[in-house]
Short mmCIF file of C-alpha atoms in Angstrom, two decimals:
data_model
loop_
_atom_site.label_atom_id
_atom_site.label_comp_id
_atom_site.label_asym_id
_atom_site.label_seq_id
_atom_site.Cartn_x
_atom_site.Cartn_y
_atom_site.Cartn_z
CA UNK A 241 53.09 -79.14 -21.47
CA UNK A 242 52.82 -80.26 -17.82
CA UNK A 243 54.69 -83.37 -16.70
CA UNK A 244 52.47 -86.39 -16.25
CA UNK A 245 52.19 -87.92 -12.78
CA UNK A 246 49.67 -90.64 -13.58
CA UNK A 247 48.45 -91.51 -17.04
CA UNK A 248 45.92 -94.12 -18.08
CA UNK A 249 45.35 -94.89 -21.72
CA UNK A 250 42.37 -96.82 -22.97
CA UNK A 251 42.22 -99.00 -19.85
CA UNK A 252 39.61 -101.72 -20.04
CA UNK A 253 38.58 -104.15 -17.35
CA UNK A 254 36.07 -106.96 -17.55
CA UNK A 255 34.72 -109.20 -14.80
CA UNK A 256 33.23 -112.04 -16.78
CA UNK A 257 30.92 -110.45 -19.33
CA UNK A 258 30.53 -107.30 -17.26
CA UNK A 259 32.78 -104.52 -18.54
CA UNK A 260 33.61 -102.28 -15.58
CA UNK A 261 36.07 -99.96 -17.35
CA UNK A 262 35.35 -99.25 -21.01
CA UNK A 263 38.51 -97.54 -22.16
CA UNK A 264 39.47 -95.07 -19.46
CA UNK A 265 41.92 -92.40 -20.52
CA UNK A 266 43.09 -89.76 -18.10
CA UNK A 267 46.18 -87.74 -17.46
CA UNK A 268 46.96 -86.31 -14.04
CA UNK A 269 49.65 -83.65 -14.19
CA UNK A 270 52.37 -83.21 -11.62
CA UNK A 271 51.18 -80.86 -8.88
CA UNK A 272 47.49 -81.37 -9.66
CA UNK A 273 44.78 -81.95 -7.17
CA UNK A 274 42.67 -84.13 -9.40
CA UNK A 275 39.11 -84.96 -8.39
CA UNK A 276 37.55 -88.16 -9.67
CA UNK A 277 33.79 -87.85 -9.59
CA UNK A 278 31.21 -90.52 -10.13
CA UNK A 279 28.33 -92.30 -8.52
CA UNK A 280 28.83 -95.58 -6.64
CA UNK A 281 29.82 -98.33 -9.04
CA UNK A 282 30.96 -95.90 -11.75
CA UNK A 283 34.46 -97.41 -11.69
CA UNK A 284 36.46 -94.97 -9.53
CA UNK A 285 37.89 -97.60 -7.17
CA UNK A 286 38.63 -99.94 -10.10
CA UNK A 287 40.64 -97.12 -11.71
CA UNK A 288 42.65 -96.83 -8.48
CA UNK A 289 43.15 -100.59 -8.35
CA UNK A 290 44.55 -100.49 -11.89
CA UNK A 291 46.98 -97.71 -10.94
CA UNK A 292 48.11 -99.65 -7.86
CA UNK A 293 48.39 -103.02 -9.61
CA UNK A 294 45.77 -104.71 -7.48
CA UNK A 295 43.76 -105.75 -10.48
CA UNK A 296 44.91 -106.86 -13.88
CA UNK A 297 43.63 -104.83 -16.82
CA UNK A 298 42.38 -106.50 -19.98
CA UNK A 299 43.65 -103.74 -22.24
CA UNK A 300 45.43 -100.39 -22.06
CA UNK A 301 48.43 -98.91 -20.29
CA UNK A 302 49.14 -97.30 -16.94
CA UNK A 303 52.09 -95.02 -16.38
CA UNK A 304 53.25 -93.58 -13.06
CA UNK A 305 55.75 -90.70 -12.91
CA UNK A 306 56.58 -91.18 -16.58
CA UNK A 307 57.24 -94.93 -16.35
CA UNK A 308 57.49 -96.67 -19.69
CA UNK A 309 57.86 -100.38 -18.96
CA UNK A 310 56.43 -102.86 -16.47
CA UNK A 311 59.50 -102.90 -14.23
CA UNK A 312 59.66 -99.11 -14.14
CA UNK A 313 55.94 -99.00 -13.30
CA UNK A 314 56.54 -101.42 -10.42
CA UNK A 315 59.44 -99.31 -9.19
CA UNK A 316 57.49 -96.07 -9.47
CA UNK A 317 54.60 -97.49 -7.46
CA UNK A 318 56.96 -96.91 -4.53
CA UNK A 319 56.36 -93.18 -5.12
CA UNK A 320 52.64 -93.57 -4.48
CA UNK A 321 50.92 -93.33 -1.13
CA UNK A 322 47.30 -94.31 -0.99
CA UNK A 323 44.19 -94.59 1.08
CA UNK A 324 41.77 -97.03 -0.48
CA UNK A 325 39.62 -98.47 2.29
CA UNK A 326 41.68 -97.99 5.45
CA UNK A 327 42.30 -101.33 7.17
CA UNK A 328 44.98 -102.17 9.70
CA UNK A 329 46.11 -104.86 12.13
CA UNK A 330 43.41 -104.81 14.80
CA UNK A 331 45.59 -105.89 17.70
CA UNK A 332 48.29 -103.28 17.09
CA UNK A 333 48.16 -99.64 18.14
CA UNK A 334 48.02 -96.88 15.54
CA UNK A 335 51.71 -96.20 16.11
CA UNK A 336 52.67 -99.88 15.81
CA UNK A 337 50.68 -100.13 12.58
CA UNK A 338 52.48 -97.10 11.17
CA UNK A 339 55.80 -98.53 12.36
CA UNK A 340 55.04 -101.72 10.41
CA UNK A 341 54.34 -99.83 7.20
CA UNK A 342 57.31 -97.50 7.76
CA UNK A 343 59.52 -100.61 7.97
CA UNK A 344 57.97 -102.02 4.77
CA UNK A 345 58.56 -98.67 3.08
CA UNK A 346 62.18 -98.72 4.15
CA UNK A 347 62.15 -95.61 6.34
CA UNK A 348 65.39 -95.87 8.38
CA UNK A 349 65.04 -96.87 12.04
CA UNK A 350 66.67 -93.64 13.18
CA UNK A 351 64.11 -91.36 11.55
CA UNK A 352 61.09 -93.64 11.92
CA UNK A 353 59.73 -92.32 15.21
CA UNK A 354 60.07 -88.74 14.02
CA UNK A 355 58.28 -89.56 10.76
CA UNK A 356 55.43 -91.30 12.60
CA UNK A 357 55.08 -88.31 14.96
CA UNK A 358 54.99 -86.02 11.93
CA UNK A 359 52.22 -87.86 10.09
CA UNK A 360 50.18 -88.34 13.27
CA UNK A 361 50.43 -84.61 13.91
CA UNK A 362 49.36 -83.76 10.35
CA UNK A 363 46.21 -85.90 10.53
CA UNK A 364 45.42 -84.77 14.06
CA UNK A 365 45.71 -88.08 15.89
CA UNK A 366 47.22 -87.89 19.39
CA UNK A 367 50.01 -90.19 20.58
CA UNK A 368 48.65 -93.13 18.56
CA UNK A 369 48.97 -95.56 21.46
CA UNK A 370 45.33 -96.61 21.30
CA UNK A 371 44.71 -100.07 19.78
CA UNK A 372 43.32 -99.85 16.26
CA UNK A 373 40.29 -102.00 17.12
CA UNK A 374 39.07 -99.16 19.38
CA UNK A 375 39.16 -96.62 16.55
CA UNK A 376 36.03 -94.88 15.26
CA UNK A 377 35.44 -94.64 11.49
CA UNK A 378 36.68 -91.06 11.48
CA UNK A 379 39.89 -91.99 13.32
CA UNK A 380 40.39 -94.92 10.94
CA UNK A 381 40.22 -92.55 7.98
CA UNK A 382 42.73 -90.22 9.62
CA UNK A 383 45.08 -93.13 10.31
CA UNK A 384 44.63 -94.24 6.70
CA UNK A 385 45.70 -90.80 5.50
CA UNK A 386 48.66 -90.86 7.93
CA UNK A 387 49.73 -94.20 6.46
CA UNK A 388 49.33 -92.89 2.92
CA UNK A 389 51.64 -89.93 3.50
CA UNK A 390 54.35 -91.92 5.34
CA UNK A 391 57.67 -91.18 3.73
CA UNK A 392 56.30 -88.20 1.80
CA UNK A 393 55.20 -89.88 -1.45
CA UNK A 394 55.23 -87.95 -4.73
CA UNK A 395 51.73 -89.06 -5.63
CA UNK A 396 48.86 -89.48 -3.22
CA UNK A 397 45.67 -91.39 -4.01
CA UNK A 398 42.73 -90.85 -1.67
CA UNK A 399 39.56 -92.85 -2.29
CA UNK A 400 36.63 -91.25 -0.48
CA UNK A 401 38.83 -89.78 2.28
CA UNK A 402 35.96 -87.95 3.94
CA UNK A 403 33.91 -91.13 4.51
CA UNK A 404 32.73 -91.23 8.09
CA UNK A 405 34.09 -87.82 8.98
CA UNK A 406 32.12 -85.09 10.75
CA UNK A 407 31.93 -81.58 9.19
CA UNK A 408 35.06 -80.49 11.07
CA UNK A 409 36.86 -83.62 9.88
CA UNK A 410 35.82 -82.93 6.28
CA UNK A 411 37.15 -79.37 6.51
CA UNK A 412 40.38 -80.74 8.04
CA UNK A 413 40.86 -83.21 5.18
CA UNK A 414 40.29 -80.42 2.65
CA UNK A 415 42.99 -78.26 4.21
CA UNK A 416 45.27 -81.31 4.58
CA UNK A 417 44.99 -82.04 0.84
CA UNK A 418 45.97 -78.46 -0.01
CA UNK A 419 48.83 -78.70 2.45
CA UNK A 420 50.07 -81.95 0.85
CA UNK A 421 50.27 -80.23 -2.51
CA UNK A 422 51.43 -76.77 -1.46
CA UNK A 423 53.90 -77.71 1.32
CA UNK A 424 55.05 -81.19 0.32
CA UNK A 425 54.70 -80.93 -3.47
CA UNK A 426 52.51 -84.01 -3.80
CA UNK A 427 50.21 -84.72 -6.70
CA UNK A 428 46.86 -85.71 -5.22
CA UNK A 429 44.13 -87.79 -6.83
CA UNK A 430 41.01 -87.75 -4.72
CA UNK A 431 37.65 -89.37 -5.33
CA UNK A 432 34.32 -88.55 -3.83
CA UNK A 433 30.68 -88.52 -4.66
CA UNK A 434 30.14 -85.42 -2.54
CA UNK A 435 30.46 -82.94 -5.38
CA UNK A 436 30.31 -79.78 -3.29
CA UNK A 437 33.19 -81.06 -1.19
CA UNK A 438 35.34 -81.96 -4.16
CA UNK A 439 34.59 -78.66 -5.88
CA UNK A 440 36.34 -76.86 -3.02
CA UNK A 441 39.29 -79.24 -2.98
CA UNK A 442 40.41 -80.14 -6.51
CA UNK A 443 41.51 -77.98 -9.39
CA UNK A 444 40.89 -80.53 -12.17
CA UNK A 445 38.08 -83.03 -12.34
CA UNK A 446 37.39 -86.24 -14.20
CA UNK A 447 33.78 -87.29 -14.39
CA UNK A 448 33.43 -91.07 -14.46
CA UNK A 449 30.23 -92.67 -15.61
CA UNK A 450 29.64 -96.33 -16.42
CA UNK A 451 33.32 -97.13 -16.68
CA UNK A 452 34.48 -94.23 -18.78
CA UNK A 453 35.81 -90.73 -18.10
CA UNK A 454 33.09 -88.82 -19.89
CA UNK A 455 34.57 -85.38 -19.39
CA UNK A 456 37.51 -83.59 -17.82
CA UNK A 457 36.96 -80.08 -16.52
CA UNK A 458 38.96 -77.50 -14.62
CA UNK A 459 38.14 -74.85 -12.05
CA UNK A 460 38.33 -72.30 -14.92
CA UNK A 461 35.59 -74.20 -16.73
CA UNK A 462 33.44 -73.95 -13.62
CA UNK A 463 34.17 -70.24 -13.32
CA UNK A 464 33.19 -69.55 -16.93
CA UNK A 465 29.93 -67.68 -17.13
CA UNK A 466 27.41 -69.69 -19.08
CA UNK A 467 24.30 -68.33 -20.68
CA UNK A 468 21.57 -70.86 -20.67
CA UNK A 469 18.76 -70.65 -23.17
CA UNK A 470 16.27 -73.35 -23.87
CA UNK A 471 15.64 -74.09 -27.52
CA UNK A 472 13.42 -76.91 -28.66
CA UNK A 473 14.61 -78.37 -31.98
CA UNK A 474 13.40 -81.25 -34.09
CA UNK A 475 16.76 -81.91 -35.77
CA UNK A 476 19.40 -81.98 -33.03
CA UNK A 477 22.49 -82.87 -35.14
CA UNK A 478 21.73 -80.03 -37.57
CA UNK A 479 21.15 -77.58 -34.71
CA UNK A 480 24.47 -78.57 -33.12
CA UNK A 481 26.21 -78.20 -36.47
CA UNK A 482 24.80 -74.69 -36.93
CA UNK A 483 25.72 -73.63 -33.39
CA UNK A 484 29.20 -75.04 -33.82
CA UNK A 485 29.64 -73.24 -37.12
CA UNK A 486 28.69 -70.05 -35.34
CA UNK A 487 31.38 -70.62 -32.69
CA UNK A 488 28.96 -71.54 -29.91
CA UNK A 489 29.79 -74.68 -27.90
CA UNK A 490 27.03 -76.91 -26.65
CA UNK A 491 27.82 -77.79 -23.03
CA UNK A 492 24.71 -79.76 -22.26
CA UNK A 493 21.90 -81.24 -24.17
CA UNK A 494 18.73 -82.72 -22.80
CA UNK A 495 16.53 -84.87 -24.95
CA UNK A 496 12.97 -85.33 -23.85
CA UNK A 497 10.05 -87.07 -25.42
CA UNK A 498 7.49 -84.49 -26.42
CA UNK A 499 4.10 -84.79 -24.93
CA UNK A 500 1.11 -84.11 -27.12
CA UNK A 501 0.64 -80.91 -25.18
CA UNK A 502 4.24 -79.77 -25.93
CA UNK A 503 3.74 -80.59 -29.58
CA UNK A 504 0.53 -78.71 -29.76
CA UNK A 505 1.85 -75.57 -28.13
CA UNK A 506 5.01 -75.64 -30.24
CA UNK A 507 2.89 -75.92 -33.34
CA UNK A 508 0.42 -73.23 -32.53
CA UNK A 509 2.89 -70.99 -30.73
CA UNK A 510 0.87 -70.63 -27.60
CA UNK A 511 2.05 -71.17 -24.03
CA UNK A 512 1.25 -73.70 -21.37
CA UNK A 513 -0.69 -72.42 -18.42
CA UNK B 159 61.37 -108.01 0.23
CA UNK B 160 63.75 -108.03 3.20
CA UNK B 161 61.96 -104.93 4.52
CA UNK B 162 58.65 -106.79 4.49
CA UNK B 163 60.23 -109.82 6.19
CA UNK B 164 61.77 -107.58 8.85
CA UNK B 165 58.46 -105.80 9.48
CA UNK B 166 56.58 -109.10 9.69
CA UNK B 167 59.08 -110.70 12.05
CA UNK B 168 58.85 -107.70 14.34
CA UNK B 169 55.03 -107.78 14.20
CA UNK B 170 54.61 -111.53 14.71
CA UNK B 171 57.25 -112.19 17.36
CA UNK B 172 54.78 -111.05 20.03
CA UNK B 173 52.16 -113.58 18.91
CA UNK B 174 51.27 -116.02 21.69
CA UNK B 175 50.57 -118.94 19.33
CA UNK B 176 54.28 -119.28 18.56
CA UNK B 177 55.14 -119.86 22.20
CA UNK B 178 52.07 -121.85 23.28
CA UNK B 179 52.54 -124.46 20.54
CA UNK B 180 56.30 -124.60 21.17
CA UNK B 181 55.82 -125.19 24.91
CA UNK B 182 53.16 -127.80 24.17
CA UNK B 183 55.53 -129.67 21.84
CA UNK B 184 58.40 -129.53 24.33
CA UNK B 185 56.03 -130.80 27.01
CA UNK B 186 55.02 -133.76 24.81
CA UNK B 187 58.69 -134.61 24.21
CA UNK B 188 59.34 -134.39 27.96
CA UNK B 189 56.43 -136.74 28.67
CA UNK B 190 57.89 -139.15 26.12
CA UNK B 191 60.94 -139.54 28.34
CA UNK B 192 58.94 -140.89 31.27
CA UNK B 193 59.40 -144.63 31.76
CA UNK B 194 62.16 -144.81 29.15
CA UNK B 195 65.18 -146.68 30.46
CA UNK B 196 68.72 -146.00 29.19
CA UNK B 197 68.82 -149.41 27.48
CA UNK B 198 65.68 -148.53 25.44
CA UNK B 199 67.50 -145.92 23.38
CA UNK B 200 66.60 -147.52 20.03
CA UNK B 201 62.89 -147.51 20.80
CA UNK B 202 63.26 -143.98 22.12
CA UNK B 203 64.83 -142.83 18.86
CA UNK B 204 61.87 -144.29 17.00
CA UNK B 205 59.41 -142.54 19.29
CA UNK B 206 61.17 -139.20 18.70
CA UNK B 207 60.72 -139.74 14.96
CA UNK B 208 57.01 -140.41 15.44
CA UNK B 209 56.54 -137.39 17.68
CA UNK B 210 58.36 -135.14 15.25
CA UNK B 211 56.21 -136.44 12.37
CA UNK B 212 52.87 -136.26 14.14
CA UNK B 213 53.23 -133.42 16.65
CA UNK B 214 55.98 -130.91 15.84
CA UNK B 215 55.35 -131.23 12.14
CA UNK B 216 51.75 -130.09 12.59
CA UNK B 217 51.86 -127.77 15.59
CA UNK B 218 54.80 -125.67 14.37
CA UNK B 219 53.43 -124.86 10.90
CA UNK B 220 50.01 -124.25 12.44
CA UNK B 221 51.42 -121.86 15.02
CA UNK B 222 53.41 -119.85 12.49
CA UNK B 223 50.49 -119.69 10.09
CA UNK B 224 48.27 -118.41 12.91
CA UNK B 225 50.93 -115.86 13.87
CA UNK B 226 51.57 -114.63 10.32
CA UNK B 227 48.13 -115.00 8.72
CA UNK B 228 45.80 -114.72 11.73
CA UNK B 229 45.13 -111.05 10.97
CA UNK B 230 46.90 -110.72 7.65
CA UNK B 231 44.11 -111.04 5.11
CA UNK B 232 41.73 -108.86 7.12
CA UNK B 233 44.35 -106.16 7.64
CA UNK B 234 44.83 -105.37 3.95
CA UNK B 235 48.60 -105.37 4.46
CA UNK B 236 49.33 -107.51 1.38
CA UNK B 237 47.47 -105.22 -1.06
CA UNK B 238 49.17 -102.22 0.57
CA UNK B 239 52.60 -103.79 0.06
CA UNK B 240 51.74 -104.56 -3.58
CA UNK B 241 50.30 -101.08 -4.14
CA UNK B 242 53.58 -99.66 -2.89
CA UNK B 243 55.55 -101.42 -5.55
CA UNK B 244 56.45 -104.86 -4.21
CA UNK B 245 55.89 -107.57 -6.79
CA UNK B 246 53.36 -110.25 -5.90
CA UNK B 247 56.01 -112.95 -6.13
CA UNK B 248 58.18 -111.14 -3.62
CA UNK B 249 55.26 -110.66 -1.22
CA UNK B 250 54.49 -114.38 -1.42
CA UNK B 251 58.12 -115.36 -0.83
CA UNK B 252 58.48 -112.85 2.02
CA UNK B 253 55.48 -114.37 3.81
CA UNK B 254 56.84 -117.88 3.22
CA UNK B 255 60.25 -116.92 4.59
CA UNK B 256 58.57 -115.34 7.64
CA UNK B 257 56.94 -118.66 8.39
CA UNK B 258 60.09 -120.69 7.69
CA UNK B 259 62.25 -118.45 9.91
CA UNK B 260 59.84 -118.76 12.84
CA UNK B 261 59.50 -122.50 12.30
CA UNK B 262 63.26 -123.02 12.06
CA UNK B 263 63.63 -121.24 15.40
CA UNK B 264 60.95 -123.47 16.91
CA UNK B 265 62.60 -126.67 15.64
CA UNK B 266 65.97 -125.45 16.86
CA UNK B 267 64.66 -124.74 20.37
CA UNK B 268 62.82 -128.06 20.36
CA UNK B 269 66.00 -129.90 19.28
CA UNK B 270 68.00 -128.14 22.00
CA UNK B 271 65.45 -129.19 24.62
CA UNK B 272 65.38 -132.83 23.42
CA UNK B 273 69.17 -133.08 23.52
CA UNK B 274 69.22 -131.45 26.95
CA UNK B 275 66.53 -133.79 28.34
CA UNK B 276 68.35 -136.79 26.89
CA UNK B 277 71.66 -135.85 28.43
CA UNK B 278 70.01 -135.23 31.81
CA UNK B 279 68.15 -138.55 31.64
CA UNK B 280 71.29 -140.28 30.33
CA UNK B 281 69.41 -142.08 27.55
CA UNK B 282 71.41 -141.20 24.46
CA UNK B 283 75.01 -142.12 24.82
CA UNK B 284 76.55 -142.22 21.37
CA UNK B 285 77.24 -139.44 18.91
CA UNK B 286 75.55 -141.48 16.16
CA UNK B 287 72.31 -141.44 18.13
CA UNK B 288 72.54 -137.69 18.55
CA UNK B 289 73.15 -137.27 14.82
CA UNK B 290 70.11 -139.46 14.15
CA UNK B 291 68.00 -137.20 16.39
CA UNK B 292 69.23 -134.12 14.53
CA UNK B 293 68.50 -135.77 11.16
CA UNK B 294 65.07 -136.81 12.43
CA UNK B 295 64.25 -133.24 13.45
CA UNK B 296 65.49 -131.81 10.14
CA UNK B 297 64.24 -134.42 7.67
CA UNK B 298 61.19 -135.82 9.43
CA UNK B 299 60.25 -132.49 10.99
CA UNK B 300 61.50 -129.28 9.43
CA UNK B 301 61.34 -130.21 5.74
CA UNK B 302 57.90 -131.89 5.82
CA UNK B 303 56.67 -128.89 7.83
CA UNK B 304 58.04 -126.59 5.11
CA UNK B 305 56.10 -128.69 2.59
CA UNK B 306 52.86 -128.44 4.60
CA UNK B 307 53.42 -124.69 4.73
CA UNK B 308 53.91 -124.49 0.96
CA UNK B 309 50.71 -126.47 0.36
CA UNK B 310 48.85 -124.31 2.92
CA UNK B 311 50.10 -121.20 1.10
CA UNK B 312 48.47 -122.45 -2.08
CA UNK B 313 45.09 -122.68 -0.36
CA UNK B 314 45.50 -119.40 1.55
CA UNK B 315 46.52 -117.32 -1.46
CA UNK B 316 44.13 -118.94 -3.91
CA UNK B 317 41.06 -118.93 -1.66
CA UNK B 318 42.14 -115.85 0.30
CA UNK B 319 41.16 -117.63 3.48
CA UNK B 320 43.63 -118.41 6.27
CA UNK B 321 41.42 -121.03 7.94
CA UNK B 322 41.56 -123.26 4.83
CA UNK B 323 45.34 -123.15 5.08
CA UNK B 324 45.25 -124.18 8.76
CA UNK B 325 42.95 -127.10 7.94
CA UNK B 326 45.13 -128.17 5.01
CA UNK B 327 48.15 -128.54 7.34
CA UNK B 328 46.22 -130.93 9.60
CA UNK B 329 44.76 -132.81 6.65
CA UNK B 330 48.04 -133.35 4.83
CA UNK B 331 49.98 -134.18 8.02
CA UNK B 332 47.47 -136.50 9.67
CA UNK B 333 45.07 -137.79 7.03
CA UNK B 334 46.63 -137.72 3.56
CA UNK B 335 49.39 -140.23 4.36
CA UNK B 336 46.87 -142.76 5.70
CA UNK B 337 44.57 -142.34 2.71
CA UNK B 338 47.45 -142.82 0.28
CA UNK B 339 48.58 -145.90 2.22
CA UNK B 340 45.11 -147.40 1.84
CA UNK B 341 45.07 -146.62 -1.89
CA UNK B 342 48.51 -148.17 -2.30
CA UNK B 343 47.58 -151.35 -0.46
CA UNK B 344 44.23 -151.69 -2.26
CA UNK B 345 45.21 -150.79 -5.81
CA UNK B 346 48.92 -151.52 -5.79
CA UNK B 347 49.78 -148.00 -6.98
CA UNK B 348 52.86 -146.54 -5.34
CA UNK B 349 51.21 -143.31 -4.24
CA UNK B 350 52.23 -143.69 -0.59
CA UNK B 351 55.84 -144.29 -1.60
CA UNK B 352 55.77 -141.00 -3.47
CA UNK B 353 54.21 -139.10 -0.55
CA UNK B 354 56.37 -136.47 1.14
CA UNK B 355 56.44 -138.16 4.54
CA UNK B 356 57.70 -141.41 2.98
CA UNK B 357 60.33 -139.64 0.88
CA UNK B 358 61.68 -137.57 3.77
CA UNK B 359 61.60 -140.55 6.18
CA UNK B 360 63.55 -142.59 3.70
CA UNK B 361 66.17 -139.87 3.42
CA UNK B 362 66.70 -139.98 7.23
CA UNK B 363 67.83 -143.60 6.88
CA UNK B 364 69.99 -142.83 3.84
CA UNK B 365 71.64 -139.74 5.29
CA UNK B 366 72.32 -141.41 8.65
CA UNK B 367 74.18 -144.15 6.78
CA UNK B 368 76.18 -141.48 4.97
CA UNK B 369 74.42 -141.99 1.61
CA UNK B 370 72.90 -139.24 -0.48
CA UNK B 371 69.19 -139.70 -1.21
CA UNK B 372 67.79 -138.40 -4.47
CA UNK B 373 64.29 -138.81 -2.95
CA UNK B 374 65.08 -135.82 -0.74
CA UNK B 375 65.64 -133.57 -3.77
CA UNK B 376 62.48 -134.91 -5.44
CA UNK B 377 60.47 -134.25 -2.27
CA UNK B 378 61.81 -130.68 -2.00
CA UNK B 379 60.98 -129.97 -5.66
CA UNK B 380 57.55 -131.63 -5.69
CA UNK B 381 56.27 -130.61 -2.28
CA UNK B 382 57.93 -127.25 -1.55
CA UNK B 383 59.05 -125.57 -4.76
CA UNK B 384 56.17 -126.72 -6.98
CA UNK B 385 53.32 -125.65 -4.64
CA UNK B 386 54.99 -122.25 -4.17
CA UNK B 387 55.45 -121.89 -7.91
CA UNK B 388 51.80 -122.76 -8.57
CA UNK B 389 50.71 -120.34 -5.84
CA UNK B 390 52.78 -117.58 -7.44
CA UNK B 391 51.16 -118.23 -10.83
CA UNK B 392 47.63 -118.12 -9.45
CA UNK B 393 48.35 -115.19 -7.14
CA UNK B 394 49.71 -113.12 -10.02
CA UNK B 395 46.23 -112.89 -11.51
CA UNK B 396 44.31 -112.60 -8.25
CA UNK B 397 41.99 -109.63 -7.84
CA UNK B 398 42.83 -107.91 -4.58
CA UNK B 399 40.40 -105.78 -2.65
CA UNK B 400 41.28 -103.06 -0.23
#
C-alpha cells in the first residue's frame, strides 16, 4: 500500500448552521499528483485551509506525512509548500518577498540567494527586482508558485494555480507540476475547475460536491472503455441489483421525470418523431 | 519563532514611520529644553515625565505598529507562517517581540538624546536626577507603551484590522486615563488608581527611592500579559483567509 502524504478522515466544518464540509475523507499518496475538482463553493479551499491549519474543523482528523498527534501535525506542516491566493508585501520586490519567506522558512543565509534564483528560474520570472505592486495577475501566480516551492517542500498544495494565466502560462504550470513531482519528488495537490486542464495534469482525482468527496478516480478509470446504453426502468434499485449481480457496474445514473409522451411511447412501444 | 522575528526585523527596519516618529519625539524633547534654566531642574524632570507619558508613549507604539502591521494583514504573511507550521501563539509573540524590539531601540535612542541635550545645556547635575530620567523613560514610557501595544494587539488580531489597533493606542494613552479620572472623582471608585499610567507612575517614585513596588508587577500582569493571553485565546480559533 502506498505511503500517505495527506490524509483527511471524516472532516466536518460548519460556519454557523451552514455545513461547508460534510465528512470529507481523502487520502493522497506520496508521489501523487492529486487533482481536486469541484465547482466554486464546493469546499476545495476549505479542505486546503483544514490541511494548513487556517481553519478549525468541527470533527475529523488531518494527517500530514503520517503525523499522528497535534504536535507532529504542526511540525509536519513545515514540509508543505502552498499557493492559496497569492498575496505578498506590496512595497517589496519579488526577490525581497521571497527573501522574507526564505528567512521564515529557515533557509540559511549562505544558500538563500541561490535558492531564490532557482525558484525564480523555475517559474520563469526574471531577476525579481520589480516591486510586487507592479505585478500582473499572471506574474503574481508565478511568484506564488515560487514561494510555495521555496526550500523544496515534500508536499505542494496549489489552489487554482492557473488563475489569470494565458494559454502559454497554463501549459507552463502543467509542465512545472510534472517537474515538481518527477525531478524534486514532491507530492502535489492541485485544485481547479477547469477539468480539461486538470485531466492533463493529475493522475488521481477527487471530485468535491457540496462539501463531500463524492468520488475518487484515476487516470486508468478515465482510460477504461465504457459502453453506454440507455435503459429506462421503473424500479431503479431492482435494476441496479440485477446489474450488480451480473457483474456490471453502474457508473452513472440519470433520473428524469417521465413526460406523458415518454410514458405513452414506452407503453405502446413506438418511437418519438 | 526567532526566524519570523529576524525576517520581520529585516523587513521593517526600512520603514520610514520608525524614523519620522523618533525624530519628531526627539525634536519635542529638544524644544522642551528652550527657556529652561539650570536651577529649574526639578520642573524640567517633571516635564520630561509628562512628555514621555503623552508623546513618546503614543508615538513610539504607533510608529512600530505602522511599520509592522501597515501591510501585514493585507500581505497574507501571517496565514503563510501558520500554514508552514508555526503555531498561532508563536506568530502572535513573534509580532509582539518585533514591536517591542523596535520600541526599545526608539526609547534607548531617545534617552541617549535627552541625556546628551541635558549635559550640553548643563541642566541636570546630579546622578540621582539622571537615574530619575532613566526610570521615567523606562517606567513612564517603555512599559506603558508595551501595555498599549498589548491592548492594540488584542484589537488587531481579534478584528483583523490594523487601523483599530492604531486608534486604540491613542484612545488608551490620551483618553482612557482622563475618563477613568472623571469616574473616580464622580463615583468614588478607584478605577483611575488601578489604571496602568497611575500604577507605572507610582512605581517611578517607589523605585527612585529604592523601594520595590508591587504595583509594577500588577500593572505588567494586568496590562501586558493578560491582554496578550486573551489575544492568544481568541486568535487560536480565528478563521484565517488567504
